[in-house]
């Protein structure tokens, strides 16, 4: 792992680079280009296990829906991280001060996450206006974390001294980097605004992802209370279980979008896609998503990421005994 919490010069240099290269949500993203609804958002692979005989239009709409789910997941989870800034970071580093550089880097880290959350949220708002629906209505059916059990449990965990949130942040960052790589392979077929948003996100994630690793390192070195031994063992499992139950419950909500089929062709086609799922149980759908859609299986299965596995080994942390998912051939729908 490429970090050293005591190398003050390196930390200061990293902050300088992050500040210098930071993008601006209004001026560096061309929102005025709008969303090209004739393009896909996210690639789908092995999708025919779920949607047999789907037309190219249906596959494109499914890809757009998956893209919205991902945008909402990033926006929501990064916003939860920002809202927990005081217990998971400020109070913690005040109690275990390392150096001012690590503190300043943290300020920058949280500002970047807040901005990312706003940027993905703005994309969803724009999409809602393109498909003739109130953004509030659309967001009701997309992943939401604010005021839900997931946010409450992370808040509780951080208040009693756990670090589950930093495990989640690490995994979401790995996930965001994976999304960009997947999109980059098929970028000619992807909505340009969706692609650029992920590209901007990817750039800052790569620059700041070591921060979550450093916070886990501080925890490991400085916190040695009896309860911390338990947290060190189970925090990752807590993050995995919470993430899995949250993702499953959030994915099942999208079926309700059917009722907007008279609003726009997007919803009409989406409604016809839902008909293709007729006769399949929720378990069939979730199992197919888990095994055949890399970004969903990785979202659910946090320890699939290489860097997460390294961290688990480094801190001798337990994980759930889950089967490996497969990253198969990636197909784009248009
Ligand atoms: Fe981010
Ligand atoms: Fe991040």
mmCIF file of C-alpha atoms and ligand atoms in Angstrom:
data_model
loop_
_atom_site.group_PDB
_atom_site.id
_atom_site.type_symbol
_atom_site.label_atom_id
_atom_site.label_comp_id
_atom_site.label_asym_id
_atom_site.label_seq_id
_atom_site.Cartn_x
_atom_site.Cartn_y
_atom_site.Cartn_z
ATOM 1 C CA UNK A 1 0.000 0.000 0.000
ATOM 2 C CA UNK A 2 1.392 3.326 -1.039
ATOM 3 C CA UNK A 3 0.983 5.563 2.013
ATOM 4 C CA UNK A 4 2.848 6.702 5.109
ATOM 5 C CA UNK A 5 0.926 8.628 7.763
ATOM 6 C CA UNK A 6 4.197 10.036 9.188
ATOM 7 C CA UNK A 7 5.691 11.357 5.937
ATOM 8 C CA UNK A 8 4.595 14.978 6.410
ATOM 9 C CA UNK A 9 6.286 16.243 3.248
ATOM 10 C CA UNK A 10 4.575 13.648 1.128
ATOM 11 C CA UNK A 11 1.208 14.406 2.728
ATOM 12 C CA UNK A 12 1.680 18.145 2.102
ATOM 13 C CA UNK A 13 2.628 17.467 -1.514
ATOM 14 C CA UNK A 14 -0.438 15.279 -1.973
ATOM 15 C CA UNK A 15 -2.657 18.079 -0.653
ATOM 16 C CA UNK A 16 -1.058 20.568 -3.029
ATOM 17 C CA UNK A 17 -1.687 18.278 -6.004
ATOM 18 C CA UNK A 18 -5.280 17.582 -4.977
ATOM 19 C CA UNK A 19 -6.019 21.294 -4.600
ATOM 20 C CA UNK A 20 -4.326 22.233 -7.845
ATOM 21 C CA UNK A 21 -6.031 19.544 -9.895
ATOM 22 C CA UNK A 22 -9.475 19.742 -8.264
ATOM 23 C CA UNK A 23 -12.268 20.260 -10.791
ATOM 24 C CA UNK A 24 -15.134 22.658 -10.492
ATOM 25 C CA UNK A 25 -18.627 21.233 -10.597
ATOM 26 C CA UNK A 26 -20.026 24.100 -12.703
ATOM 27 C CA UNK A 27 -17.163 25.052 -15.005
ATOM 28 C CA UNK A 28 -15.389 21.740 -15.641
ATOM 29 C CA UNK A 29 -18.473 19.681 -16.471
ATOM 30 C CA UNK A 30 -20.470 20.703 -19.513
ATOM 31 C CA UNK A 31 -23.995 20.291 -18.127
ATOM 32 C CA UNK A 32 -25.484 22.297 -21.004
ATOM 33 C CA UNK A 33 -24.820 19.426 -23.439
ATOM 34 C CA UNK A 34 -27.693 17.555 -21.750
ATOM 35 C CA UNK A 35 -28.107 13.789 -21.744
ATOM 36 C CA UNK A 36 -28.069 11.760 -24.963
ATOM 37 C CA UNK A 37 -30.880 9.263 -24.366
ATOM 38 C CA UNK A 38 -29.965 7.328 -27.515
ATOM 39 C CA UNK A 39 -26.805 6.163 -25.727
ATOM 40 C CA UNK A 40 -26.174 3.639 -22.945
ATOM 41 C CA UNK A 41 -24.982 4.558 -19.468
ATOM 42 C CA UNK A 42 -23.375 1.421 -18.085
ATOM 43 C CA UNK A 43 -22.309 -1.721 -19.928
ATOM 44 C CA UNK A 44 -24.303 -4.861 -19.216
ATOM 45 C CA UNK A 45 -22.892 -8.332 -19.361
ATOM 46 C CA UNK A 46 -24.630 -11.679 -19.494
ATOM 47 C CA UNK A 47 -27.825 -9.683 -19.243
ATOM 48 C CA UNK A 48 -29.741 -12.297 -21.233
ATOM 49 C CA UNK A 49 -29.838 -14.510 -18.175
ATOM 50 C CA UNK A 50 -32.281 -11.951 -16.790
ATOM 51 C CA UNK A 51 -33.858 -10.381 -19.871
ATOM 52 C CA UNK A 52 -34.311 -13.082 -22.496
ATOM 53 C CA UNK A 53 -35.329 -11.729 -25.954
ATOM 54 C CA UNK A 54 -34.891 -8.076 -24.929
ATOM 55 C CA UNK A 55 -34.773 -5.627 -27.866
ATOM 56 C CA UNK A 56 -31.826 -3.191 -28.295
ATOM 57 C CA UNK A 57 -34.092 -0.372 -27.008
ATOM 58 C CA UNK A 58 -34.974 -2.360 -23.911
ATOM 59 C CA UNK A 59 -31.326 -3.179 -23.247
ATOM 60 C CA UNK A 60 -30.409 0.490 -23.609
ATOM 61 C CA UNK A 61 -33.084 1.519 -21.110
ATOM 62 C CA UNK A 62 -31.914 -1.163 -18.644
ATOM 63 C CA UNK A 63 -28.373 0.142 -19.029
ATOM 64 C CA UNK A 64 -29.620 3.683 -18.341
ATOM 65 C CA UNK A 65 -31.508 2.517 -15.272
ATOM 66 C CA UNK A 66 -28.408 0.718 -13.968
ATOM 67 C CA UNK A 67 -26.434 3.911 -14.627
ATOM 68 C CA UNK A 68 -28.904 5.928 -12.552
ATOM 69 C CA UNK A 69 -28.763 3.365 -9.735
ATOM 70 C CA UNK A 70 -24.974 3.634 -9.692
ATOM 71 C CA UNK A 71 -25.067 7.464 -9.804
ATOM 72 C CA UNK A 72 -27.510 7.515 -6.925
ATOM 73 C CA UNK A 73 -25.539 4.948 -4.900
ATOM 74 C CA UNK A 74 -22.327 6.993 -5.195
ATOM 75 C CA UNK A 75 -24.141 10.240 -4.434
ATOM 76 C CA UNK A 76 -25.937 8.808 -1.406
ATOM 77 C CA UNK A 77 -23.020 6.919 0.165
ATOM 78 C CA UNK A 78 -20.544 9.781 -0.319
ATOM 79 C CA UNK A 79 -23.077 12.100 1.263
ATOM 80 C CA UNK A 80 -23.422 9.743 4.255
ATOM 81 C CA UNK A 81 -19.626 9.858 4.577
ATOM 82 C CA UNK A 82 -19.736 13.670 4.542
ATOM 83 C CA UNK A 83 -22.504 13.807 7.137
ATOM 84 C CA UNK A 84 -20.471 11.536 9.425
ATOM 85 C CA UNK A 85 -17.376 13.741 9.068
ATOM 86 C CA UNK A 86 -17.419 14.805 12.740
ATOM 87 C CA UNK A 87 -17.659 11.387 14.452
ATOM 88 C CA UNK A 88 -15.615 9.321 11.964
ATOM 89 C CA UNK A 89 -12.893 11.858 11.342
ATOM 90 C CA UNK A 90 -12.826 15.116 13.296
ATOM 91 C CA UNK A 91 -13.444 13.700 16.782
ATOM 92 C CA UNK A 92 -11.281 10.699 16.025
ATOM 93 C CA UNK A 93 -8.206 12.670 14.855
ATOM 94 C CA UNK A 94 -8.637 15.162 17.702
ATOM 95 C CA UNK A 95 -8.333 12.242 20.099
ATOM 96 C CA UNK A 96 -5.452 10.664 18.154
ATOM 97 C CA UNK A 97 -3.531 13.545 16.537
ATOM 98 C CA UNK A 98 -0.902 12.425 14.014
ATOM 99 C CA UNK A 99 0.205 15.626 12.250
ATOM 100 C CA UNK A 100 -1.447 18.790 10.834
ATOM 101 C CA UNK A 101 -0.852 17.590 7.270
ATOM 102 C CA UNK A 102 -3.060 14.544 7.764
ATOM 103 C CA UNK A 103 -5.761 16.817 9.154
ATOM 104 C CA UNK A 104 -5.610 19.258 6.230
ATOM 105 C CA UNK A 105 -5.682 16.398 3.763
ATOM 106 C CA UNK A 106 -8.844 15.154 5.482
ATOM 107 C CA UNK A 107 -10.568 18.530 5.055
ATOM 108 C CA UNK A 108 -9.820 18.359 1.345
ATOM 109 C CA UNK A 109 -10.979 14.718 1.192
ATOM 110 C CA UNK A 110 -14.400 15.520 2.658
ATOM 111 C CA UNK A 111 -14.833 18.587 0.436
ATOM 112 C CA UNK A 112 -14.175 16.407 -2.599
ATOM 113 C CA UNK A 113 -16.692 13.776 -1.473
ATOM 114 C CA UNK A 114 -19.328 16.452 -0.888
ATOM 115 C CA UNK A 115 -18.734 17.780 -4.388
ATOM 116 C CA UNK A 116 -18.925 14.279 -5.937
ATOM 117 C CA UNK A 117 -22.203 13.634 -4.179
ATOM 118 C CA UNK A 118 -23.617 16.918 -5.544
ATOM 119 C CA UNK A 119 -22.361 16.207 -9.072
ATOM 120 C CA UNK A 120 -24.028 12.777 -9.306
ATOM 121 C CA UNK A 121 -27.171 14.213 -7.767
ATOM 122 C CA UNK A 122 -27.181 16.979 -10.377
ATOM 123 C CA UNK A 123 -26.954 14.383 -13.141
ATOM 124 C CA UNK A 124 -30.041 12.596 -11.746
ATOM 125 C CA UNK A 125 -31.900 15.931 -11.638
ATOM 126 C CA UNK A 126 -31.003 16.578 -15.248
ATOM 127 C CA UNK A 127 -32.107 13.091 -16.263
ATOM 128 C CA UNK A 128 -35.442 13.618 -14.498
ATOM 129 C CA UNK A 129 -36.078 16.792 -16.490
ATOM 130 C CA UNK A 130 -35.173 14.977 -19.753
ATOM 131 C CA UNK A 131 -37.717 12.224 -19.064
ATOM 132 C CA UNK A 132 -40.470 14.516 -17.812
ATOM 133 C CA UNK A 133 -40.635 13.534 -14.167
ATOM 134 C CA UNK A 134 -40.163 15.457 -10.938
ATOM 135 C CA UNK A 135 -36.631 14.677 -9.596
ATOM 136 C CA UNK A 136 -38.167 14.031 -6.166
ATOM 137 C CA UNK A 137 -40.369 11.298 -7.668
ATOM 138 C CA UNK A 138 -37.487 9.717 -9.570
ATOM 139 C CA UNK A 139 -35.235 9.682 -6.493
ATOM 140 C CA UNK A 140 -37.922 7.936 -4.468
ATOM 141 C CA UNK A 141 -37.213 4.805 -6.530
ATOM 142 C CA UNK A 142 -33.436 5.102 -6.670
ATOM 143 C CA UNK A 143 -31.057 4.106 -3.857
ATOM 144 C CA UNK A 144 -31.452 6.408 -0.861
ATOM 145 C CA UNK A 145 -29.416 6.360 2.350
ATOM 146 C CA UNK A 146 -30.385 9.506 4.229
ATOM 147 C CA UNK A 147 -32.398 8.667 7.356
ATOM 148 C CA UNK A 148 -32.360 4.946 6.611
ATOM 149 C CA UNK A 149 -31.122 2.071 8.783
ATOM 150 C CA UNK A 150 -27.763 2.056 6.973
ATOM 151 C CA UNK A 151 -27.038 5.667 7.934
ATOM 152 C CA UNK A 152 -28.211 5.133 11.506
ATOM 153 C CA UNK A 153 -26.054 2.035 12.021
ATOM 154 C CA UNK A 154 -22.932 3.720 10.579
ATOM 155 C CA UNK A 155 -23.584 6.718 12.827
ATOM 156 C CA UNK A 156 -23.886 4.478 15.853
ATOM 157 C CA UNK A 157 -20.790 2.483 14.912
ATOM 158 C CA UNK A 158 -18.707 5.654 14.522
ATOM 159 C CA UNK A 159 -20.006 7.140 17.777
ATOM 160 C CA UNK A 160 -19.004 4.054 19.757
ATOM 161 C CA UNK A 161 -15.551 4.061 18.214
ATOM 162 C CA UNK A 162 -15.888 1.765 15.187
ATOM 163 C CA UNK A 163 -14.350 2.353 11.755
ATOM 164 C CA UNK A 164 -16.912 0.564 9.550
ATOM 165 C CA UNK A 165 -17.487 3.808 7.606
ATOM 166 C CA UNK A 166 -13.846 3.914 6.477
ATOM 167 C CA UNK A 167 -14.150 0.367 5.180
ATOM 168 C CA UNK A 168 -17.219 1.406 3.218
ATOM 169 C CA UNK A 169 -15.481 4.525 1.874
ATOM 170 C CA UNK A 170 -12.504 2.418 0.741
ATOM 171 C CA UNK A 171 -14.800 0.000 -1.062
ATOM 172 C CA UNK A 172 -16.899 2.732 -2.749
ATOM 173 C CA UNK A 173 -13.681 4.326 -3.996
ATOM 174 C CA UNK A 174 -12.472 1.056 -5.499
ATOM 175 C CA UNK A 175 -15.920 0.662 -7.008
ATOM 176 C CA UNK A 176 -15.862 4.134 -8.588
ATOM 177 C CA UNK A 177 -12.511 3.386 -10.191
ATOM 178 C CA UNK A 178 -13.902 0.124 -11.571
ATOM 179 C CA UNK A 179 -16.921 1.965 -13.064
ATOM 180 C CA UNK A 180 -14.664 4.321 -14.928
ATOM 181 C CA UNK A 181 -12.569 1.476 -16.360
ATOM 182 C CA UNK A 182 -15.725 -0.316 -17.516
ATOM 183 C CA UNK A 183 -17.069 2.860 -19.130
ATOM 184 C CA UNK A 184 -13.782 3.688 -20.749
ATOM 185 C CA UNK A 185 -13.816 0.404 -22.666
ATOM 186 C CA UNK A 186 -17.099 1.278 -24.370
ATOM 187 C CA UNK A 187 -17.053 5.071 -24.229
ATOM 188 C CA UNK A 188 -18.216 5.621 -27.838
ATOM 189 C CA UNK A 189 -21.545 4.066 -26.852
ATOM 190 C CA UNK A 190 -21.968 5.911 -23.572
ATOM 191 C CA UNK A 191 -23.790 9.202 -22.962
ATOM 192 C CA UNK A 192 -20.897 11.747 -23.092
ATOM 193 C CA UNK A 193 -22.049 13.599 -19.968
ATOM 194 C CA UNK A 194 -22.340 10.363 -17.976
ATOM 195 C CA UNK A 195 -18.867 9.358 -19.151
ATOM 196 C CA UNK A 196 -17.304 12.745 -18.300
ATOM 197 C CA UNK A 197 -18.843 12.782 -14.866
ATOM 198 C CA UNK A 198 -17.324 9.382 -14.088
ATOM 199 C CA UNK A 199 -14.023 10.476 -15.586
ATOM 200 C CA UNK A 200 -13.864 13.537 -13.311
ATOM 201 C CA UNK A 201 -14.847 11.377 -10.347
ATOM 202 C CA UNK A 202 -12.243 8.759 -11.228
ATOM 203 C CA UNK A 203 -9.449 11.376 -11.352
ATOM 204 C CA UNK A 204 -10.124 12.641 -7.835
ATOM 205 C CA UNK A 205 -10.778 9.174 -6.430
ATOM 206 C CA UNK A 206 -7.397 7.963 -7.664
ATOM 207 C CA UNK A 207 -5.721 11.016 -6.104
ATOM 208 C CA UNK A 208 -7.407 10.760 -2.700
ATOM 209 C CA UNK A 209 -8.165 7.067 -2.187
ATOM 210 C CA UNK A 210 -5.152 6.564 0.088
ATOM 211 C CA UNK A 211 -6.870 8.744 2.702
ATOM 212 C CA UNK A 212 -9.300 6.023 3.823
ATOM 213 C CA UNK A 213 -6.381 3.580 3.986
ATOM 214 C CA UNK A 214 -4.489 6.073 6.163
ATOM 215 C CA UNK A 215 -7.415 6.440 8.545
ATOM 216 C CA UNK A 216 -7.589 2.659 8.945
ATOM 217 C CA UNK A 217 -3.847 2.739 9.619
ATOM 218 C CA UNK A 218 -4.219 5.432 12.318
ATOM 219 C CA UNK A 219 -6.933 3.340 13.937
ATOM 220 C CA UNK A 220 -4.773 0.265 13.891
ATOM 221 C CA UNK A 221 -1.731 2.029 15.366
ATOM 222 C CA UNK A 222 -3.302 4.345 17.922
ATOM 223 C CA UNK A 223 -6.452 2.685 19.217
ATOM 224 C CA UNK A 224 -5.891 -0.208 21.567
ATOM 225 C CA UNK A 225 -8.903 -0.247 23.850
ATOM 226 C CA UNK A 226 -10.562 -3.629 24.583
ATOM 227 C CA UNK A 227 -13.555 -2.724 22.389
ATOM 228 C CA UNK A 228 -11.265 -1.690 19.526
ATOM 229 C CA UNK A 229 -10.056 -5.299 19.204
ATOM 230 C CA UNK A 230 -13.655 -6.326 18.527
ATOM 231 C CA UNK A 231 -14.203 -3.451 16.053
ATOM 232 C CA UNK A 232 -10.981 -4.305 14.238
ATOM 233 C CA UNK A 233 -12.335 -7.823 13.753
ATOM 234 C CA UNK A 234 -15.947 -7.115 12.870
ATOM 235 C CA UNK A 235 -16.141 -3.616 11.325
ATOM 236 C CA UNK A 236 -15.597 -4.883 7.819
ATOM 237 C CA UNK A 237 -18.250 -7.593 8.204
ATOM 238 C CA UNK A 238 -20.648 -4.934 9.474
ATOM 239 C CA UNK A 239 -19.926 -2.790 6.392
ATOM 240 C CA UNK A 240 -20.412 -5.822 4.113
ATOM 241 C CA UNK A 241 -23.701 -6.903 5.673
ATOM 242 C CA UNK A 242 -25.103 -3.368 5.730
ATOM 243 C CA UNK A 243 -24.103 -2.774 2.169
ATOM 244 C CA UNK A 244 -25.556 -6.047 0.963
ATOM 245 C CA UNK A 245 -28.936 -5.631 2.641
ATOM 246 C CA UNK A 246 -29.115 -1.979 1.607
ATOM 247 C CA UNK A 247 -28.236 -2.660 -2.042
ATOM 248 C CA UNK A 248 -30.761 -5.523 -2.297
ATOM 249 C CA UNK A 249 -33.566 -3.476 -0.783
ATOM 250 C CA UNK A 250 -32.750 -0.467 -2.971
ATOM 251 C CA UNK A 251 -32.614 -2.514 -6.185
ATOM 252 C CA UNK A 252 -36.082 -3.910 -5.597
ATOM 253 C CA UNK A 253 -37.649 -0.432 -5.492
ATOM 254 C CA UNK A 254 -37.131 0.278 -9.194
ATOM 255 C CA UNK A 255 -40.011 -2.009 -10.201
ATOM 256 C CA UNK A 256 -42.347 0.774 -9.049
ATOM 257 C CA UNK A 257 -41.121 3.073 -11.826
ATOM 258 C CA UNK A 258 -43.589 1.269 -14.104
ATOM 259 C CA UNK A 259 -46.305 3.644 -13.036
ATOM 260 C CA UNK A 260 -44.671 6.550 -14.888
ATOM 261 C CA UNK A 261 -44.993 4.839 -18.279
ATOM 262 C CA UNK A 262 -47.122 7.652 -19.686
ATOM 263 C CA UNK A 263 -44.537 10.308 -18.794
ATOM 264 C CA UNK A 264 -41.878 9.434 -21.354
ATOM 265 C CA UNK A 265 -40.755 6.677 -23.734
ATOM 266 C CA UNK A 266 -37.991 5.794 -21.239
ATOM 267 C CA UNK A 267 -40.560 4.679 -18.654
ATOM 268 C CA UNK A 268 -42.713 3.008 -21.279
ATOM 269 C CA UNK A 269 -39.797 0.857 -22.458
ATOM 270 C CA UNK A 270 -38.750 0.259 -18.858
ATOM 271 C CA UNK A 271 -42.216 -0.988 -18.081
ATOM 272 C CA UNK A 272 -41.968 -3.492 -20.970
ATOM 273 C CA UNK A 273 -38.598 -4.651 -19.530
ATOM 274 C CA UNK A 274 -40.248 -5.317 -16.172
ATOM 275 C CA UNK A 275 -42.719 -7.575 -18.002
ATOM 276 C CA UNK A 276 -39.747 -9.693 -19.126
ATOM 277 C CA UNK A 277 -39.067 -10.404 -15.443
ATOM 278 C CA UNK A 278 -42.574 -11.838 -14.967
ATOM 279 C CA UNK A 279 -42.384 -15.250 -13.286
ATOM 280 C CA UNK A 280 -38.912 -14.675 -11.835
ATOM 281 C CA UNK A 281 -38.607 -14.539 -8.076
ATOM 282 C CA UNK A 282 -36.775 -11.721 -6.294
ATOM 283 C CA UNK A 283 -34.126 -14.285 -5.421
ATOM 284 C CA UNK A 284 -33.643 -15.228 -9.134
ATOM 285 C CA UNK A 285 -33.227 -11.556 -10.042
ATOM 286 C CA UNK A 286 -30.776 -10.805 -7.248
ATOM 287 C CA UNK A 287 -28.784 -13.951 -7.874
ATOM 288 C CA UNK A 288 -28.498 -13.155 -11.619
ATOM 289 C CA UNK A 289 -27.410 -9.591 -10.812
ATOM 290 C CA UNK A 290 -24.902 -10.871 -8.298
ATOM 291 C CA UNK A 291 -23.329 -13.343 -10.700
ATOM 292 C CA UNK A 292 -23.443 -11.505 -14.004
ATOM 293 C CA UNK A 293 -23.180 -7.754 -13.533
ATOM 294 C CA UNK A 294 -19.692 -6.848 -12.319
ATOM 295 C CA UNK A 295 -20.523 -3.477 -10.818
ATOM 296 C CA UNK A 296 -23.523 -4.836 -8.896
ATOM 297 C CA UNK A 297 -21.671 -7.887 -7.629
ATOM 298 C CA UNK A 298 -18.750 -5.694 -6.537
ATOM 299 C CA UNK A 299 -21.116 -3.216 -4.904
ATOM 300 C CA UNK A 300 -22.586 -6.060 -2.902
ATOM 301 C CA UNK A 301 -19.415 -8.044 -2.390
ATOM 302 C CA UNK A 302 -16.952 -5.497 -0.978
ATOM 303 C CA UNK A 303 -14.043 -7.890 -0.478
ATOM 304 C CA UNK A 304 -13.847 -8.591 -4.241
ATOM 305 C CA UNK A 305 -11.646 -5.517 -4.675
ATOM 306 C CA UNK A 306 -7.917 -6.213 -4.718
ATOM 307 C CA UNK A 307 -6.963 -3.301 -2.447
ATOM 308 C CA UNK A 308 -9.664 -4.196 0.047
ATOM 309 C CA UNK A 309 -8.295 -7.731 0.211
ATOM 310 C CA UNK A 310 -4.819 -6.310 0.872
ATOM 311 C CA UNK A 311 -6.163 -4.132 3.693
ATOM 312 C CA UNK A 312 -8.051 -7.059 5.222
ATOM 313 C CA UNK A 313 -4.847 -9.047 5.253
ATOM 314 C CA UNK A 314 -2.802 -6.146 6.631
ATOM 315 C CA UNK A 315 -5.158 -5.657 9.588
ATOM 316 C CA UNK A 316 -6.058 -9.326 10.021
ATOM 317 C CA UNK A 317 -9.734 -8.427 9.642
ATOM 318 C CA UNK A 318 -12.533 -10.937 9.076
ATOM 319 C CA UNK A 319 -14.841 -10.988 6.057
ATOM 320 C CA UNK A 320 -17.969 -12.881 5.087
ATOM 321 C CA UNK A 321 -17.335 -16.272 3.457
ATOM 322 C CA UNK A 322 -18.973 -15.420 0.113
ATOM 323 C CA UNK A 323 -18.451 -17.167 -3.230
ATOM 324 C CA UNK A 324 -16.514 -15.206 -5.862
ATOM 325 C CA UNK A 325 -18.555 -13.472 -8.559
ATOM 326 C CA UNK A 326 -17.516 -13.609 -12.188
ATOM 327 C CA UNK A 327 -16.481 -10.684 -14.312
ATOM 328 C CA UNK A 328 -17.348 -11.999 -17.733
ATOM 329 C CA UNK A 329 -17.543 -10.557 -21.158
ATOM 330 C CA UNK A 330 -18.737 -6.984 -21.182
ATOM 331 C CA UNK A 331 -21.391 -6.134 -23.701
ATOM 332 C CA UNK A 332 -22.650 -2.705 -24.513
ATOM 333 C CA UNK A 333 -26.244 -2.429 -25.526
ATOM 334 C CA UNK A 334 -25.953 -0.091 -28.523
HETATM 335 FE FE1 LIG B 1 -16.089 10.379 -4.516
HETATM 336 FE FE1 LIG B 2 -13.519 9.191 -2.617
#
